[in-house]
Structure formats: C-alpha cells, structure tokens
Short mmCIF file of C-alpha atoms in Angstrom, two decimals:
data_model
loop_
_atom_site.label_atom_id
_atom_site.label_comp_id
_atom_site.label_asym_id
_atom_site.label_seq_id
_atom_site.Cartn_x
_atom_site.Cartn_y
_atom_site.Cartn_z
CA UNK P 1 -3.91 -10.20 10.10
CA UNK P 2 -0.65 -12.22 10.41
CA UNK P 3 2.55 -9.90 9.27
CA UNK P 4 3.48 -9.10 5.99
CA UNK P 5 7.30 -10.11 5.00
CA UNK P 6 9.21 -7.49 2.25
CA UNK P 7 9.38 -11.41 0.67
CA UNK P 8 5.65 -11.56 0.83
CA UNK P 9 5.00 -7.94 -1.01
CA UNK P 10 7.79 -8.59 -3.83
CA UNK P 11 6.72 -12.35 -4.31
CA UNK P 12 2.54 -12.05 -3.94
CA UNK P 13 1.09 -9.03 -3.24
CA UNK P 14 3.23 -6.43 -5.88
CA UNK P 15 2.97 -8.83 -8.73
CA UNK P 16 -0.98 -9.07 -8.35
CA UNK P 17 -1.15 -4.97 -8.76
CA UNK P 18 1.22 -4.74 -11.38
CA UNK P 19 -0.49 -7.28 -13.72
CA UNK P 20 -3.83 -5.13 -12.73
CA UNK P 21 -2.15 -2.03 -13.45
CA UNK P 22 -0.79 -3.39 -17.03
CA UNK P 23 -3.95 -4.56 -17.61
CA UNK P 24 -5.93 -1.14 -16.60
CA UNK P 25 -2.91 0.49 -18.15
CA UNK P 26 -3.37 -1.00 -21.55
CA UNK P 27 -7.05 -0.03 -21.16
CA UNK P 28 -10.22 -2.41 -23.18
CA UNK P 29 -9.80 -3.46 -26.14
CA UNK P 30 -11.58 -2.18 -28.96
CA UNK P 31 -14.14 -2.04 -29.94
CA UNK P 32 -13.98 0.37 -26.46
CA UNK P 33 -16.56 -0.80 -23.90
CA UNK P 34 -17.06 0.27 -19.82
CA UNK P 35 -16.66 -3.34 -18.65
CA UNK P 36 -13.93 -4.12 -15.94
CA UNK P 37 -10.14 -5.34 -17.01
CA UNK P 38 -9.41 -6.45 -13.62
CA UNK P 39 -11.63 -7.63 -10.42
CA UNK P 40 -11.35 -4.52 -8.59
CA UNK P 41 -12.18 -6.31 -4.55
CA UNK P 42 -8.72 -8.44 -4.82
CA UNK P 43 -6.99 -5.53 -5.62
CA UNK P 44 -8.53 -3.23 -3.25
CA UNK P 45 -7.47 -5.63 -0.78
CA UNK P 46 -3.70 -6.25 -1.65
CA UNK P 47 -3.25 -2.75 -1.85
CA UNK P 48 -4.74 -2.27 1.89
CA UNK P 49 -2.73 -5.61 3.29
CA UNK P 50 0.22 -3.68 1.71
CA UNK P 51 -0.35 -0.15 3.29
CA UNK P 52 -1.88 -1.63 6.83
CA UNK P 53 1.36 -4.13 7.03
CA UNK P 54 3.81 -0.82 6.86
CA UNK P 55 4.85 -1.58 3.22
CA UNK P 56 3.26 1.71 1.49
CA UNK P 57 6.07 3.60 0.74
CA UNK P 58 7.29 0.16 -1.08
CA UNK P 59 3.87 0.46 -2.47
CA UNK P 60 4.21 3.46 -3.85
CA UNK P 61 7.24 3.86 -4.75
CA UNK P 62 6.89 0.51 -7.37
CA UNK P 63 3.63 2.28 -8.76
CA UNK P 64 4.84 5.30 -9.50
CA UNK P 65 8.67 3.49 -10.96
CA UNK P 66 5.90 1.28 -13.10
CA UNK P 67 3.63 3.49 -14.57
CA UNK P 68 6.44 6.37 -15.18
CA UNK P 69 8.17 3.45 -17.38
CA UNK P 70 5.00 2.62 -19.20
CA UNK P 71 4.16 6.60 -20.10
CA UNK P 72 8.20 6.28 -20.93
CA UNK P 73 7.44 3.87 -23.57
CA UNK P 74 4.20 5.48 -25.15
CA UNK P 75 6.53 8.88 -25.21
CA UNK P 76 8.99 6.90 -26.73
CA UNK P 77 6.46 5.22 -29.01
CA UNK P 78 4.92 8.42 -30.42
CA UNK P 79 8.30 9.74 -31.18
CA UNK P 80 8.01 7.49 -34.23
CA UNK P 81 4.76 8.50 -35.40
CA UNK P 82 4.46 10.83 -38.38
CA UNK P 83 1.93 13.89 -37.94
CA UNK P 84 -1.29 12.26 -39.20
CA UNK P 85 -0.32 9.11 -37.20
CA UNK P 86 0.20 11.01 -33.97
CA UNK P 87 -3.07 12.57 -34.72
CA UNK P 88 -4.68 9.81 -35.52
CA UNK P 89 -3.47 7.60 -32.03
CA UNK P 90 -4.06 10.79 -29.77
CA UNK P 91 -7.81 9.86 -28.98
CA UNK P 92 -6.62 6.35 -28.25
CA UNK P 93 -3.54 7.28 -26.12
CA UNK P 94 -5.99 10.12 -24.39
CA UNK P 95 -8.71 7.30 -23.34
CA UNK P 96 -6.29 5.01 -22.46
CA UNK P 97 -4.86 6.87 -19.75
CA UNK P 98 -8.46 8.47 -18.66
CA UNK P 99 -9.49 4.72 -18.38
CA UNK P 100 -6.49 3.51 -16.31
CA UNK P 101 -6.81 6.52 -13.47
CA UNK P 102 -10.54 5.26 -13.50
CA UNK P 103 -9.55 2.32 -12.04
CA UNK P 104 -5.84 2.75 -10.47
CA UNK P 105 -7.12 5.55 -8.47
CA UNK P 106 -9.50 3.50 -6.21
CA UNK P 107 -7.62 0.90 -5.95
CA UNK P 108 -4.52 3.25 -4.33
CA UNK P 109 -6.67 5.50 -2.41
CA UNK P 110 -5.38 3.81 0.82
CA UNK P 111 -1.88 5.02 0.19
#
C-alpha cells in the first residue's frame, strides 16, 4: 500500500464516505425497504486505507463534525413542526437514524 497524502484523504477518500454517510444518513426512500443505499466493500475499504495510512483521527474527527451537523439540522428542522407534525415525523426521524447506524457502524468499526 503506497502512502496516503492529507491531499489524498480530503480530495478522494473523505468525499467517498461522506456522500455514503448522506446517503445512509438520509436513510431509503419510502416506501421503506432493507435494500442497500451505498455499496458497503468500497467503503469498508476507504475507511481502512484511511485508518491503516495514520489518518483516523482525521477520520474521525470529519464523521463525527458531519453527522453532529446533520442531527443539527433535523433538531433545527423539528423546531418548526407543530405537535401533531412532530408526532407524526417521529417514526420517520426514529428509523432514519436506526437505519444509518446500521450501516455507518460497520463501515467505521476500524477506527
């Protein structure tokens, strides 16, 4: 494995996982189904290029800065929601996020 540049994680392999996580973020479409987002094996092996070329704390530190702004803008989001809306977009909201850890989870476990 040839060495990883800081250019190479903020140009290739960062942008790759954040479009996954937006996409695993923003969870299926409905009608809800199981089926996969993402391709799971590219992104299992950015994120270990990333963590085996010393760039996990980069890593990790743009996940976590990403998906605290998303949850940021749901909060946000809700904030505008009458009762019976909120209500109403909890279940949605609640398997969103229970189908994003399904798949951001594995794909992180090497940090």
């Amino acid at each position: 494995m040839t060495g990883m540049t800081i250019e190479d994680y903020r140009n290739t392999y960062w942008p790759q996982l954040q479009v996954a996580v937006d996409r695993l973020l923003q969870g299926p479409q409905p009608p809800y189904h199981t089926g996969r987002v993402i391709e799971f094996e590219p992104m299992y092996s950015a994120a270990y290029k990333c963590v085996c070329q010393q760039h996990s704390e980069a890593l990790y530190n743009d996940l976590m800065s990403h998906v605290h702004k998303h949850f940021l803008k749901v909060a946000m989001e809700m904030q505008h929601l009458d009762d019976f809306q909120l209500i109403d977009s909890y279940y949605t909201i609640i398997h969103r996020v229970l189908y994003s850890l399904d798949g951001i989870i594995p794909i992180f476990t090497y940090l």
